[in-house]
Amino acid sequence: MKNYLPLLALALAIGPTTAMAADNCTINIQSNDAMQFDLKSATVSASCKAITINLKHTGKLPAAAMGHNVVISKSADMAGIAKDAIKAGAKGGYLPTGDARILGHTELIGGGGSTTAKFPGNVLSAGQDYTFFCSFPGHSTIMKGKLIVSN
Ligand code: ZN
């Protein structure tokens, strides 16, 4: 990490395109019929112009039974969002609309599906406590992980 920092500083000095190439700007995550993500943590950089979430559902069950998405928020906001997601219901994709606590999210997918979403890196601050989770009712107790944010 110590060796990496001067490189990052150099990349930032050269320009944002180079910095994006040097940083963690993509989260690749898989989910399954056993209500699991394959990641317990992910690291992204707040300096990314856009952070891409690639979610794959390797299971077979439909979204109505075993739907998964990826929602990113401050860890302290997760429980409240998960509660409001139930109110949003299946028609709302289990996501409250226009909720400022939701910093980034994918759509809800079923088995065999995959989806991609982007959100700006500058909504994150390095060192703060963030969580990624699935907002399908009941899933966030297990389907969650730590989002580590670097500069
Ligand atoms: Zn889920």
Tab-separated table of C-alpha atoms and ligand atoms in Angstrom:
chain	number	residue	atom	x	y	z
A	1	MET	CA	0.000	0.000	0.000
A	2	LYS	CA	2.832	2.384	0.866
A	3	ASN	CA	4.345	1.797	-2.566
A	4	TYR	CA	1.000	2.348	-4.212
A	5	LEU	CA	0.351	5.833	-2.842
A	6	PRO	CA	2.997	7.713	-4.879
A	7	LEU	CA	1.622	5.985	-7.996
A	8	LEU	CA	-1.873	7.155	-7.139
A	9	ALA	CA	-0.641	10.704	-6.576
A	10	LEU	CA	1.086	10.587	-9.934
A	11	ALA	CA	-2.056	9.247	-11.612
A	12	LEU	CA	-4.139	12.026	-10.075
A	13	ALA	CA	-1.606	14.599	-11.273
A	14	ILE	CA	-1.773	13.263	-14.834
A	15	GLY	CA	-5.556	13.282	-15.045
A	16	PRO	CA	-8.815	11.601	-14.090
A	17	THR	CA	-8.739	9.016	-16.897
A	18	THR	CA	-5.417	7.646	-15.698
A	19	ALA	CA	-6.587	7.732	-12.097
A	20	MET	CA	-9.629	5.648	-12.971
A	21	ALA	CA	-7.417	3.004	-14.524
A	22	ALA	CA	-5.283	2.861	-11.403
A	23	ASP	CA	-8.124	2.629	-8.878
A	24	ASN	CA	-10.850	0.218	-7.858
A	25	CYS	CA	-13.850	1.410	-9.839
A	26	THR	CA	-15.693	-1.866	-10.348
A	27	ILE	CA	-17.496	-4.230	-7.986
A	28	ASN	CA	-17.997	-7.706	-9.466
A	29	ILE	CA	-20.383	-9.673	-7.291
A	30	GLN	CA	-22.292	-12.936	-7.630
A	31	SER	CA	-25.422	-14.105	-5.827
A	32	ASN	CA	-27.192	-17.461	-5.666
A	33	ASP	CA	-30.316	-19.416	-4.663
A	34	ALA	CA	-28.871	-19.910	-1.160
A	35	MET	CA	-29.315	-16.176	-0.436
A	36	GLN	CA	-25.603	-15.440	-0.549
A	37	PHE	CA	-23.224	-12.956	-2.103
A	38	ASP	CA	-19.765	-14.281	-2.993
A	39	LEU	CA	-18.117	-11.207	-1.403
A	40	LYS	CA	-17.888	-10.258	2.257
A	41	SER	CA	-16.193	-6.991	1.396
A	42	ALA	CA	-15.298	-4.880	-1.601
A	43	THR	CA	-12.929	-1.974	-2.008
A	44	VAL	CA	-13.614	1.041	-4.207
A	45	SER	CA	-12.055	4.444	-4.606
A	46	ALA	CA	-13.899	7.700	-3.956
A	47	SER	CA	-11.836	9.226	-6.774
A	48	CYS	CA	-13.562	7.075	-9.404
A	49	LYS	CA	-15.656	9.205	-11.741
A	50	ALA	CA	-18.106	6.297	-11.833
A	51	ILE	CA	-18.184	3.066	-9.877
A	52	THR	CA	-19.653	0.109	-11.749
A	53	ILE	CA	-21.562	-2.678	-10.001
A	54	ASN	CA	-21.746	-5.921	-11.971
A	55	LEU	CA	-24.224	-8.299	-10.324
A	56	LYS	CA	-24.788	-11.866	-11.477
A	57	HIS	CA	-27.383	-14.324	-10.133
A	58	THR	CA	-26.061	-17.843	-10.615
A	59	GLY	CA	-29.220	-19.503	-9.259
A	60	LYS	CA	-32.405	-20.712	-10.961
A	61	LEU	CA	-35.174	-19.271	-8.794
A	62	PRO	CA	-37.237	-16.355	-10.173
A	63	ALA	CA	-36.902	-12.814	-8.817
A	64	ALA	CA	-40.270	-13.121	-7.041
A	65	ALA	CA	-38.885	-15.917	-4.846
A	66	MET	CA	-35.140	-15.211	-4.660
A	67	GLY	CA	-34.594	-11.750	-6.104
A	68	HIS	CA	-31.297	-10.028	-5.527
A	69	ASN	CA	-29.967	-6.524	-5.983
A	70	VAL	CA	-27.025	-4.562	-4.661
A	71	VAL	CA	-27.750	-1.441	-2.640
A	72	ILE	CA	-25.002	0.779	-1.270
A	73	SER	CA	-25.490	3.026	1.735
A	74	LYS	CA	-23.846	4.163	4.918
A	75	SER	CA	-23.879	1.189	7.267
A	76	ALA	CA	-26.075	3.092	9.724
A	77	ASP	CA	-28.760	3.538	7.019
A	78	MET	CA	-29.035	-0.106	5.969
A	79	ALA	CA	-31.723	-1.205	8.435
A	80	GLY	CA	-33.953	1.777	7.628
A	81	ILE	CA	-33.657	1.248	3.879
A	82	ALA	CA	-34.358	-2.478	4.235
A	83	LYS	CA	-37.519	-1.650	6.201
A	84	ASP	CA	-38.730	0.876	3.610
A	85	ALA	CA	-37.870	-1.584	0.825
A	86	ILE	CA	-40.569	-3.917	2.141
A	87	LYS	CA	-43.077	-1.038	1.903
A	88	ALA	CA	-41.956	-0.369	-1.687
A	89	GLY	CA	-42.960	-3.952	-2.440
A	90	ALA	CA	-42.297	-6.194	-5.409
A	91	LYS	CA	-43.689	-3.628	-7.869
A	92	GLY	CA	-41.186	-1.100	-6.562
A	93	GLY	CA	-38.332	-3.571	-6.953
A	94	TYR	CA	-37.989	-3.547	-3.156
A	95	LEU	CA	-36.415	-0.118	-3.251
A	96	PRO	CA	-37.872	3.138	-1.937
A	97	THR	CA	-37.793	5.713	-4.747
A	98	GLY	CA	-35.918	8.993	-4.407
A	99	ASP	CA	-34.294	7.880	-1.169
A	100	ALA	CA	-31.172	9.983	-0.521
A	101	ARG	CA	-29.785	7.308	1.787
A	102	ILE	CA	-29.332	5.019	-1.230
A	103	LEU	CA	-25.959	5.980	-2.716
A	104	GLY	CA	-25.988	3.429	-5.518
A	105	HIS	CA	-28.000	0.362	-6.522
A	106	THR	CA	-28.703	-2.192	-9.215
A	107	GLU	CA	-32.093	-3.442	-10.320
A	108	LEU	CA	-33.532	-6.614	-8.796
A	109	ILE	CA	-32.753	-9.774	-10.782
A	110	GLY	CA	-33.716	-13.439	-10.661
A	111	GLY	CA	-31.781	-16.659	-11.287
A	112	GLY	CA	-29.701	-16.689	-14.455
A	113	GLY	CA	-29.835	-12.919	-14.696
A	114	SER	CA	-27.180	-10.268	-14.590
A	115	THR	CA	-27.239	-6.505	-14.398
A	116	THR	CA	-24.908	-3.535	-14.334
A	117	ALA	CA	-25.304	-0.161	-12.653
A	118	LYS	CA	-23.094	2.854	-12.090
A	119	PHE	CA	-22.950	5.534	-9.456
A	120	PRO	CA	-20.526	8.441	-8.939
A	121	GLY	CA	-17.532	7.808	-6.691
A	122	ASN	CA	-17.808	11.260	-5.157
A	123	VAL	CA	-20.897	10.254	-3.141
A	124	LEU	CA	-18.469	8.195	-1.025
A	125	SER	CA	-15.860	9.454	1.441
A	126	ALA	CA	-12.712	7.526	2.261
A	127	GLY	CA	-12.679	5.933	5.692
A	128	GLN	CA	-16.441	6.154	6.284
A	129	ASP	CA	-18.497	3.085	7.109
A	130	TYR	CA	-20.454	1.761	4.106
A	131	THR	CA	-22.346	-1.454	3.447
A	132	PHE	CA	-23.550	-3.203	0.301
A	133	PHE	CA	-26.635	-5.358	0.707
A	134	CYS	CA	-29.656	-6.946	-0.976
A	135	SER	CA	-32.935	-5.151	-0.212
A	136	PHE	CA	-35.213	-8.131	-0.983
A	137	PRO	CA	-37.269	-8.726	2.205
A	138	GLY	CA	-35.239	-10.617	4.795
A	139	HIS	CA	-32.077	-10.889	2.708
A	140	SER	CA	-30.003	-8.066	4.216
A	141	THR	CA	-29.429	-9.992	7.430
A	142	ILE	CA	-27.193	-12.387	5.446
A	143	MET	CA	-26.652	-10.729	2.073
A	144	LYS	CA	-24.432	-7.867	3.095
A	145	GLY	CA	-20.794	-6.890	3.126
A	146	LYS	CA	-18.468	-4.077	3.962
A	147	LEU	CA	-17.710	-1.494	1.312
A	148	ILE	CA	-14.239	-0.170	1.983
A	149	VAL	CA	-13.618	3.242	0.431
A	150	SER	CA	-10.133	4.514	-0.340
A	151	ASN	CA	-9.150	7.948	-1.604
B	1	ZN	ZN	-31.481	-11.054	-2.291
